[in-house]
mmCIF file of C-alpha atoms and ligand atoms in Angstrom:
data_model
loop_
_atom_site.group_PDB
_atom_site.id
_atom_site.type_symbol
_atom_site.label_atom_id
_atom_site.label_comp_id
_atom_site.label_asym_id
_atom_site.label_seq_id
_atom_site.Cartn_x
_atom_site.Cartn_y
_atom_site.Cartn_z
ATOM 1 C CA UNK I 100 0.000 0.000 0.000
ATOM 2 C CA UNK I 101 2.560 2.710 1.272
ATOM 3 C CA UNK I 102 4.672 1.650 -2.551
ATOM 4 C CA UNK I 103 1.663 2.189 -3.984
ATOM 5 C CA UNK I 104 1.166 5.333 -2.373
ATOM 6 C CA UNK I 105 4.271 6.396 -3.180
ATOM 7 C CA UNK I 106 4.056 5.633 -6.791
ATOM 8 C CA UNK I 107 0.795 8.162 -6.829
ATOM 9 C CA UNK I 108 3.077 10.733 -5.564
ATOM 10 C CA UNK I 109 5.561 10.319 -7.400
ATOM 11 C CA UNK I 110 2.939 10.345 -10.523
ATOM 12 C CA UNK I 111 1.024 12.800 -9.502
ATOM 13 C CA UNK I 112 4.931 15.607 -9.154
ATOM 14 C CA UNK I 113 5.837 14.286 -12.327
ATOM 15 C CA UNK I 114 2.407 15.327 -14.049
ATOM 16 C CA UNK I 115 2.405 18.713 -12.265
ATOM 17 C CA UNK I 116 5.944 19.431 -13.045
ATOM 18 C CA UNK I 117 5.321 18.189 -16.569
ATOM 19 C CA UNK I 118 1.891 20.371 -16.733
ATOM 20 C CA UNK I 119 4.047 23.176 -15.392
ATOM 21 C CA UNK I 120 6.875 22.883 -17.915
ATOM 22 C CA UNK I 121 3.790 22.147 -20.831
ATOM 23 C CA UNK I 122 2.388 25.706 -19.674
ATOM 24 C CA UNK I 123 5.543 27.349 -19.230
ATOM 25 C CA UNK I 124 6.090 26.434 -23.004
ATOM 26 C CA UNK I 125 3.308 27.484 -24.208
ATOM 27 C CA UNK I 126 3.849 30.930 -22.572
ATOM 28 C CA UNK I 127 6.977 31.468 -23.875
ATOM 29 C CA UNK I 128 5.841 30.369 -27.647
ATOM 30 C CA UNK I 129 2.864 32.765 -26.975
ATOM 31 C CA UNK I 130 5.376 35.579 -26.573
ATOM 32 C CA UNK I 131 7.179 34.452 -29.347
ATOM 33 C CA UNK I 132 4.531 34.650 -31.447
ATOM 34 C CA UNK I 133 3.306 37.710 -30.038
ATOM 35 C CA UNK I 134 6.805 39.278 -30.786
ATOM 36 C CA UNK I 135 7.248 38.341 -34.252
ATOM 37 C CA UNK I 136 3.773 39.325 -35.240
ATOM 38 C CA UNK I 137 4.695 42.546 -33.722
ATOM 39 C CA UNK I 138 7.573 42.226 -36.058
ATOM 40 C CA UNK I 139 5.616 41.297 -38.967
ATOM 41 C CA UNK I 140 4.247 44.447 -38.272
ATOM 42 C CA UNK I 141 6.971 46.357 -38.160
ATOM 43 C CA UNK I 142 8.006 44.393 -41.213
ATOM 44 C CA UNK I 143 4.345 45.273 -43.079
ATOM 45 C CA UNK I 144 4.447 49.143 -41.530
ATOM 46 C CA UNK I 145 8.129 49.661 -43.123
ATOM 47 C CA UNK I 146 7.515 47.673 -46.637
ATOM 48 C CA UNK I 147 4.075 50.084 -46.908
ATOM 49 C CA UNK I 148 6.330 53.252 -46.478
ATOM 50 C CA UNK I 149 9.202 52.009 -48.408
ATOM 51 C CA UNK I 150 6.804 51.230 -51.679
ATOM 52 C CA UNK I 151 5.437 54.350 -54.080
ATOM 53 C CA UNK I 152 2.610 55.872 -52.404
ATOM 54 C CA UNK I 153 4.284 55.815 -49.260
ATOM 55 C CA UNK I 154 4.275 58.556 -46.779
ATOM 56 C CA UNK I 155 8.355 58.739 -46.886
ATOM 57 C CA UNK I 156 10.591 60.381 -48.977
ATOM 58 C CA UNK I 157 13.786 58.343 -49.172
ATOM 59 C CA UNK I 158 16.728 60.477 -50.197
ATOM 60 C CA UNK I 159 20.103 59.362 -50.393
ATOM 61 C CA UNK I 160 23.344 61.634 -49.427
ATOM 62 C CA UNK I 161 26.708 61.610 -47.999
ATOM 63 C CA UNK I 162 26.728 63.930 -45.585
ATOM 64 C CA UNK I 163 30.378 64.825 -45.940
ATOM 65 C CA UNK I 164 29.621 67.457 -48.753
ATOM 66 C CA UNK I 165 29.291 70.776 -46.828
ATOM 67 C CA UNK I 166 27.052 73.331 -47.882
ATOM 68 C CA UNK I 167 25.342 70.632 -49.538
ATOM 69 C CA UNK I 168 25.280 67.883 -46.457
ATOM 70 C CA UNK I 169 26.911 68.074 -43.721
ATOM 71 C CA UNK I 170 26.286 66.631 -40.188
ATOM 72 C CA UNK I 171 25.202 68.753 -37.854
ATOM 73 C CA UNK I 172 24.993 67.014 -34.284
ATOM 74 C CA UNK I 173 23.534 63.920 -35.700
ATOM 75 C CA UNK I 174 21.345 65.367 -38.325
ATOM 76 C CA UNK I 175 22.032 65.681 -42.315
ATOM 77 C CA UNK I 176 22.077 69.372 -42.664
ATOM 78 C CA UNK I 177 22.998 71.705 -45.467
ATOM 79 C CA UNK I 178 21.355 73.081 -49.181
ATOM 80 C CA UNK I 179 20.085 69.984 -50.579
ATOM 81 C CA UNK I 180 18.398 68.691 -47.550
ATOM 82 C CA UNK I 181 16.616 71.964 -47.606
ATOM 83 C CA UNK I 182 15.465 71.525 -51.251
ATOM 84 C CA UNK I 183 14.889 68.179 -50.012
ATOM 85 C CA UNK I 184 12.638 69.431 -47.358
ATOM 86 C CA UNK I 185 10.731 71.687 -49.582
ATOM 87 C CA UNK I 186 9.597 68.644 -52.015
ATOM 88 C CA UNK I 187 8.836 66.323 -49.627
ATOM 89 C CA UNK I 188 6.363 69.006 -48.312
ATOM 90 C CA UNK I 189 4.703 69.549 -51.185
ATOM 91 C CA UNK I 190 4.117 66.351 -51.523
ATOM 92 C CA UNK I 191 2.884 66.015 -48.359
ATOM 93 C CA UNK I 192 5.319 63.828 -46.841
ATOM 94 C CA UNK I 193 8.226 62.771 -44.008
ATOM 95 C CA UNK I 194 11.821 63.645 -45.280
ATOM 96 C CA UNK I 195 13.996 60.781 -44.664
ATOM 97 C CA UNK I 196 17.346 60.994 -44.954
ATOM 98 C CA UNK I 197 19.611 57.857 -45.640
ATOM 99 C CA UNK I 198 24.044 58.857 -44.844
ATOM 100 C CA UNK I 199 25.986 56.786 -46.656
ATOM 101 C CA UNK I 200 28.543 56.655 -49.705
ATOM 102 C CA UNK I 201 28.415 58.757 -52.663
ATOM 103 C CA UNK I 202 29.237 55.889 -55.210
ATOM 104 C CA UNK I 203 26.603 53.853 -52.604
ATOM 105 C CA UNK I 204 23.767 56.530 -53.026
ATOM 106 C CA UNK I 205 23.964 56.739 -56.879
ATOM 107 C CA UNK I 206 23.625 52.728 -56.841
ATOM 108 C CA UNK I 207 20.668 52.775 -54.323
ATOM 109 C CA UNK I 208 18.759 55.464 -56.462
ATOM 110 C CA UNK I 209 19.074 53.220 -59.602
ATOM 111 C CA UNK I 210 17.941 49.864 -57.819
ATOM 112 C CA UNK I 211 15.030 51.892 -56.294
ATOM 113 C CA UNK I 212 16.440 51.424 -52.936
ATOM 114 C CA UNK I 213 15.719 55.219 -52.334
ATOM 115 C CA UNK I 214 13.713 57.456 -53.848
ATOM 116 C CA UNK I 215 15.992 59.928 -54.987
ATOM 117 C CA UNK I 216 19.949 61.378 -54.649
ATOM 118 C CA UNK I 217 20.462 64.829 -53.150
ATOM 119 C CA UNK I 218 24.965 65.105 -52.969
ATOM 120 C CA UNK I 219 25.753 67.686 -55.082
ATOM 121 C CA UNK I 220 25.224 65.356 -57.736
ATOM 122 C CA UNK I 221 26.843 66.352 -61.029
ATOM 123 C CA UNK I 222 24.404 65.463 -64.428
ATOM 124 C CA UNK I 223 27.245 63.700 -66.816
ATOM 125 C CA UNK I 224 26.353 61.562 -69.865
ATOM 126 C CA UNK I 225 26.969 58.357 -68.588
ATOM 127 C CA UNK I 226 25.001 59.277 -65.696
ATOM 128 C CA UNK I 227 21.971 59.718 -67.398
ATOM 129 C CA UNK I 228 22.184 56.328 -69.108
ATOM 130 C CA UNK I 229 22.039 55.096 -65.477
ATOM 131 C CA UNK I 230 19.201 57.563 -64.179
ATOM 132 C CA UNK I 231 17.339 60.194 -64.584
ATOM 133 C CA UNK I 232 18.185 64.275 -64.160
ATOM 134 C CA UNK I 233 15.994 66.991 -62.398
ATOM 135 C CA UNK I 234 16.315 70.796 -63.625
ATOM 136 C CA UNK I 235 19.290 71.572 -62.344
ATOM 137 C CA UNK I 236 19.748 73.666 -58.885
ATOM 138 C CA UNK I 237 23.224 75.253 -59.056
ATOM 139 C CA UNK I 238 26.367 75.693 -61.463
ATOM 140 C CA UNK I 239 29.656 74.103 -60.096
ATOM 141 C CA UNK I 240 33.359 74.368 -60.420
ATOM 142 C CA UNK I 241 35.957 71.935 -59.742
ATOM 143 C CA UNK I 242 39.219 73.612 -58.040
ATOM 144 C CA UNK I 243 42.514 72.247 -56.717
ATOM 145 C CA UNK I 244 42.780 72.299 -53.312
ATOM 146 C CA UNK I 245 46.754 71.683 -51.500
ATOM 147 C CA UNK I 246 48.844 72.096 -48.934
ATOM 148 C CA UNK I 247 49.667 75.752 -48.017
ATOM 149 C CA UNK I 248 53.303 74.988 -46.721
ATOM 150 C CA UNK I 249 53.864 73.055 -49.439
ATOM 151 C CA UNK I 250 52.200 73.850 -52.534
ATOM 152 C CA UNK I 251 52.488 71.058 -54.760
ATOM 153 C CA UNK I 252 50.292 72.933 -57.518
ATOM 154 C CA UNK I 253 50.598 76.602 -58.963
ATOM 155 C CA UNK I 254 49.170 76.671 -62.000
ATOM 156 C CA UNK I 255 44.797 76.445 -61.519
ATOM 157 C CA UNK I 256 45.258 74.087 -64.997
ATOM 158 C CA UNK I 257 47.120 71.395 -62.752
ATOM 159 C CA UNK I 258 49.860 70.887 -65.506
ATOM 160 C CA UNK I 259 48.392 67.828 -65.730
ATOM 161 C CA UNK I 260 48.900 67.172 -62.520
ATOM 162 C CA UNK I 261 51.766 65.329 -63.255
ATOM 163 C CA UNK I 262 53.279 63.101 -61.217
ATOM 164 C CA UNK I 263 51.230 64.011 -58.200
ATOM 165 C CA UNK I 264 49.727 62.534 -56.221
ATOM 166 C CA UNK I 265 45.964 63.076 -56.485
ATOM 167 C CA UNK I 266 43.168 62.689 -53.356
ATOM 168 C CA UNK I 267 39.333 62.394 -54.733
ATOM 169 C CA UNK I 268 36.076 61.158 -53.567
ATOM 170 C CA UNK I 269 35.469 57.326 -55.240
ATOM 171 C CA UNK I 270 33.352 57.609 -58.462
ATOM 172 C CA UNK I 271 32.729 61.313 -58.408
ATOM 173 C CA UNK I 272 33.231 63.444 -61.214
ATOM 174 C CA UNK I 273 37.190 64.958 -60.380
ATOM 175 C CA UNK I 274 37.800 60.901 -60.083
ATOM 176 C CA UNK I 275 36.588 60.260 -63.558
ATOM 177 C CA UNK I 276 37.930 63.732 -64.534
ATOM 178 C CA UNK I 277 41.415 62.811 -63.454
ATOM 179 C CA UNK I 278 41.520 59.073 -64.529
ATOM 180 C CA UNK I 279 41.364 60.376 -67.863
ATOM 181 C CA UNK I 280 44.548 60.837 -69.297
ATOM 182 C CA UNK I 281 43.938 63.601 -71.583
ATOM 183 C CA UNK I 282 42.864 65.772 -68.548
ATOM 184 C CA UNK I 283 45.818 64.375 -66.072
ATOM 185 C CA UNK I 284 48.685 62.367 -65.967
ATOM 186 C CA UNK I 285 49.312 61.975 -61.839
ATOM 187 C CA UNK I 286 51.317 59.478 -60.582
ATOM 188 C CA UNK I 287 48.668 58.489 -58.277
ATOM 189 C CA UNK I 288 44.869 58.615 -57.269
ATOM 190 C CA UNK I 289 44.242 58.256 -54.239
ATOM 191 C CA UNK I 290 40.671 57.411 -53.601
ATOM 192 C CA UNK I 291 38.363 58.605 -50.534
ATOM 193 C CA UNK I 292 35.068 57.896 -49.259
ATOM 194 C CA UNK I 293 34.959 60.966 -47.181
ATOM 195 C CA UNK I 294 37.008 64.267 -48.229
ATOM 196 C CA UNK I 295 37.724 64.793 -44.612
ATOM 197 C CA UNK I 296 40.002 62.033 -44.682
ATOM 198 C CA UNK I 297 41.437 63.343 -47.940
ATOM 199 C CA UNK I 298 41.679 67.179 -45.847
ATOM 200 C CA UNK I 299 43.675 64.942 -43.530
ATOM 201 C CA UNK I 300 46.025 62.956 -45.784
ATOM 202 C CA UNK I 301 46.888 66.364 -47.677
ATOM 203 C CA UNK I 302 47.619 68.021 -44.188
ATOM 204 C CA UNK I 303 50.465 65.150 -43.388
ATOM 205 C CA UNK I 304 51.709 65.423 -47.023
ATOM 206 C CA UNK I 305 50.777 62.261 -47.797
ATOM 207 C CA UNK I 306 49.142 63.376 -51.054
ATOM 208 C CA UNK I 307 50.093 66.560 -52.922
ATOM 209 C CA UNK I 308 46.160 67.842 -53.445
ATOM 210 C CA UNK I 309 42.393 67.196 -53.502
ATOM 211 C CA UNK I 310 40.561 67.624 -56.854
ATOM 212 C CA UNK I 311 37.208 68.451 -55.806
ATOM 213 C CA UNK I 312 33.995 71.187 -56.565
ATOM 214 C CA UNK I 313 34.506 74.711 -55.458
ATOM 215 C CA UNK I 314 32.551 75.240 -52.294
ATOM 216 C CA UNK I 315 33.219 71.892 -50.315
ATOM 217 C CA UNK I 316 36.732 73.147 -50.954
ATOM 218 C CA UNK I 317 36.153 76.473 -49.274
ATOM 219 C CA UNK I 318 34.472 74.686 -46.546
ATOM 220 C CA UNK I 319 37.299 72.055 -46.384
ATOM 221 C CA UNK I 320 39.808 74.825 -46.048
ATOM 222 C CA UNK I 321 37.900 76.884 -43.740
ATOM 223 C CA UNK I 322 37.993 74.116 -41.727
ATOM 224 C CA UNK I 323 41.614 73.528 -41.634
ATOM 225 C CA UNK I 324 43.420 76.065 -39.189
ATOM 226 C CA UNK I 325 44.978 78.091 -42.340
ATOM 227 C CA UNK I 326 46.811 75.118 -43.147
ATOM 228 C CA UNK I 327 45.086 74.289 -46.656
ATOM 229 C CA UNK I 328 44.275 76.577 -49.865
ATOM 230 C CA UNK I 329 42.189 76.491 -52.721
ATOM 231 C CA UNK I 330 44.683 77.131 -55.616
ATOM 232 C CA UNK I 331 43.654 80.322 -57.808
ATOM 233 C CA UNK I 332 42.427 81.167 -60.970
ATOM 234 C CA UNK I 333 40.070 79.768 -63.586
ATOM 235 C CA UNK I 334 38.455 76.075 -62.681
ATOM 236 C CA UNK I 335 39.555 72.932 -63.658
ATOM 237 C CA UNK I 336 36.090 72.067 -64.909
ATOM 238 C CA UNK I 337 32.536 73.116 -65.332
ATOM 239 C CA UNK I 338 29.556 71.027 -63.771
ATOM 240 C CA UNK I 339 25.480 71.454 -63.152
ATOM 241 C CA UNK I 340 24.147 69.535 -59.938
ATOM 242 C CA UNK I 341 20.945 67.552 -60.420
ATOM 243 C CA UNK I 342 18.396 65.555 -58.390
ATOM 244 C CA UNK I 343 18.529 62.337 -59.100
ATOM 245 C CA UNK I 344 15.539 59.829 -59.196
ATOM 246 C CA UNK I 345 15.258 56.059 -60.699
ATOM 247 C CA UNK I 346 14.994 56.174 -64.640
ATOM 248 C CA UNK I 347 11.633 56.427 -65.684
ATOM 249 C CA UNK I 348 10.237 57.419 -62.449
ATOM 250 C CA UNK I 349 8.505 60.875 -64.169
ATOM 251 C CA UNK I 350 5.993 61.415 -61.473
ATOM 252 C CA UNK I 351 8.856 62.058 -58.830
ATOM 253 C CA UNK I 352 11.189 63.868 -61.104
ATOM 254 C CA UNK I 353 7.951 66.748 -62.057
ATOM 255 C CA UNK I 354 7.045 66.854 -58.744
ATOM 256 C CA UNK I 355 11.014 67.873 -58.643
ATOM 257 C CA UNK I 356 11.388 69.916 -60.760
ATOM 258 C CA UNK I 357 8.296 71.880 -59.833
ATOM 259 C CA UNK I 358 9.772 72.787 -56.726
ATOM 260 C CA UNK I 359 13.628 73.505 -57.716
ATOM 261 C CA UNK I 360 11.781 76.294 -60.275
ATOM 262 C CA UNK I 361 9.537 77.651 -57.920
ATOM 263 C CA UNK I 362 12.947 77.862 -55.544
ATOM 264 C CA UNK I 363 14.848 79.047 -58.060
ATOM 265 C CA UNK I 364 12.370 82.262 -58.342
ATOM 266 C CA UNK I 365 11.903 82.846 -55.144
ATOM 267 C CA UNK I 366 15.457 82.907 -54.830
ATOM 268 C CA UNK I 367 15.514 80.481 -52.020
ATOM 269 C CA UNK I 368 18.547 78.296 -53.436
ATOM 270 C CA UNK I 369 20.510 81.168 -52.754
ATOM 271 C CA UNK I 370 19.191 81.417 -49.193
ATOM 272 C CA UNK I 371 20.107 77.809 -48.512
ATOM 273 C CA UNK I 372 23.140 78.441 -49.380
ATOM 274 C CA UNK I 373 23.805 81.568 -47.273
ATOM 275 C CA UNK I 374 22.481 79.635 -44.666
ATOM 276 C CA UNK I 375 25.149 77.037 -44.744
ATOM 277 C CA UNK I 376 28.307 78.235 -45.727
ATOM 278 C CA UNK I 377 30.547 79.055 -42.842
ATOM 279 C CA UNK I 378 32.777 81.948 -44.398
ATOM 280 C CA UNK I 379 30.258 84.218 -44.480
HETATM 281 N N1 LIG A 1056 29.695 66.942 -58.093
HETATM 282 C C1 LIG A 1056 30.524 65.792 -57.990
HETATM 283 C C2 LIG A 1056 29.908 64.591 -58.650
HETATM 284 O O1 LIG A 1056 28.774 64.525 -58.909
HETATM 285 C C3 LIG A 1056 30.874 65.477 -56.566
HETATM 286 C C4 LIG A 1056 29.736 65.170 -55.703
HETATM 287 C C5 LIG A 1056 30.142 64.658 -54.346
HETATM 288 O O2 LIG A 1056 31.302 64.289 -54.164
HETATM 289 N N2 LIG A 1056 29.241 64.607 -53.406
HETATM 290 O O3 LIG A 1056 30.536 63.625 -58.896
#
């Protein structure tokens, strides 16, 4: 009698444990499931914004392009984010800004990744065989920019820029400017993803200048304790900056273009760029 009572018992602690551990399991899959359907969510809430007809506007920048971008604290600041700002309110939606690499940005924007490229974008040829060109907002130079104790350039032509070494940003316009041997013959390019690091290399003499567009240069030397100069004269080369969009996405790129002519009259790109330039 007393084995079989202790049989029950021992039964009966290995149901409740087992009924314990069943509910315990169940709990925790409930939360699980709770969880990921908040997820899916999440999931459904960011594919409906990310898709046409959302209420986002994606741009894409690299915010190391100051007037144009720049980070300020740890917001994307500067001229195009205001133009930025101004068509995503007319269309009646939230600006969201995406940092990341120029070469990156002009990728994303072509893969529909993001709706459209703000960064002082320059409209070439073979870019628009890849995508497709607002009006443009503002007429650019490309400069020399070197070392003020040791000024590796004199002439604003470059001579070349033979055998120098040469600092630009990766896939931007002075890097397809410069690999072109009928423009320049340097001994080197030396590619960056950021110009500051560039600012920094040309500071330590480790490259003899930075082929880049006109105001980022000011800004870079404004920025570097006297110890960097833009070198004078006439430009290297001409350029027009552009919003870019997706090719074929026409909707977007009116809406655009609406609102770069209604800020070129009002005289508002100017503004912007009052507003961001630190020389002034
Ligand atoms: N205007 C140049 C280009 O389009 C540089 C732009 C940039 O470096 N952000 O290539």
């Amino acid at each position: 009698m007393k084995k079989i009572l202790a049989i029950a018992a021992i039964l009966t602690l290995t149901f409740s444990l087992v009924a314990c551990g069943g509910t315990e399991d169940a709990e925790s899959t409930e939360t699980k499931n709770e969880s990921s359907q908040e997820s899916n969510k999440e999931d459904k809430k960011a594919e409906d914004k990310d898709s046409s007809g959302s209420d986002l506007l994606i741009v894409g920048t690299e915010a190391g392009f100051a007037p144009y971008e720049y980070l300020k604290g740890d917001t994307v600041a500067g001229v195009d984010m205001d133009i930025c700002q101004a068509i995503a309110d007319a269309m009646g939606k939230e600006l969201k800004i995406e940092n990341m690499q120029f070469q990156g940005a002009l990728l994303a924007v072509q893969q529909g990744k993001i709706d459209l490229v703000a960064a002082g974008v320059s409209i070439t040829d073979e870019r628009k065989e890849q995508m497709d060109f607002s009006e443009n907002y503002i007429d650019a130079t490309e400069v020399i920019v070197v070392n003020k104790e040791n000024p590796a350039v004199s002439e604003p032509t470059g001579e070349k820029l033979k055998d120098l070494v040469v600092g630009v940003q990766t896939g931007n316009t002075a890097d397809l400017w410069v690999s072109d041997t009928e423009n320049a013959q340097p001994k080197e390019i030396k590619r960056y993803n950021q110009f500051l690091q560039a600012s920094e290399d040309l500071k330590n003499n480790k490259i003899d200048c930075i082929v880049m567009d006109e105001m980022p240069a000011q800004e870079l030397v404004a920025a570097s304790d006297g110890t960097l100069e833009i070198v004078e004269g006439d430009p290297l080369f001409v350029e027009q900056y552009a919003i870019a969009v997706q090719k074929g996405n026409q909707e977007l790129l009116d809406q655009i273009n609406e609102v770069i002519k209604q800020l070129k009259e009002d005289g508002k790109i100017e503004e912007f760029l009052l507003n961001h330039t630190q020389q002034q």
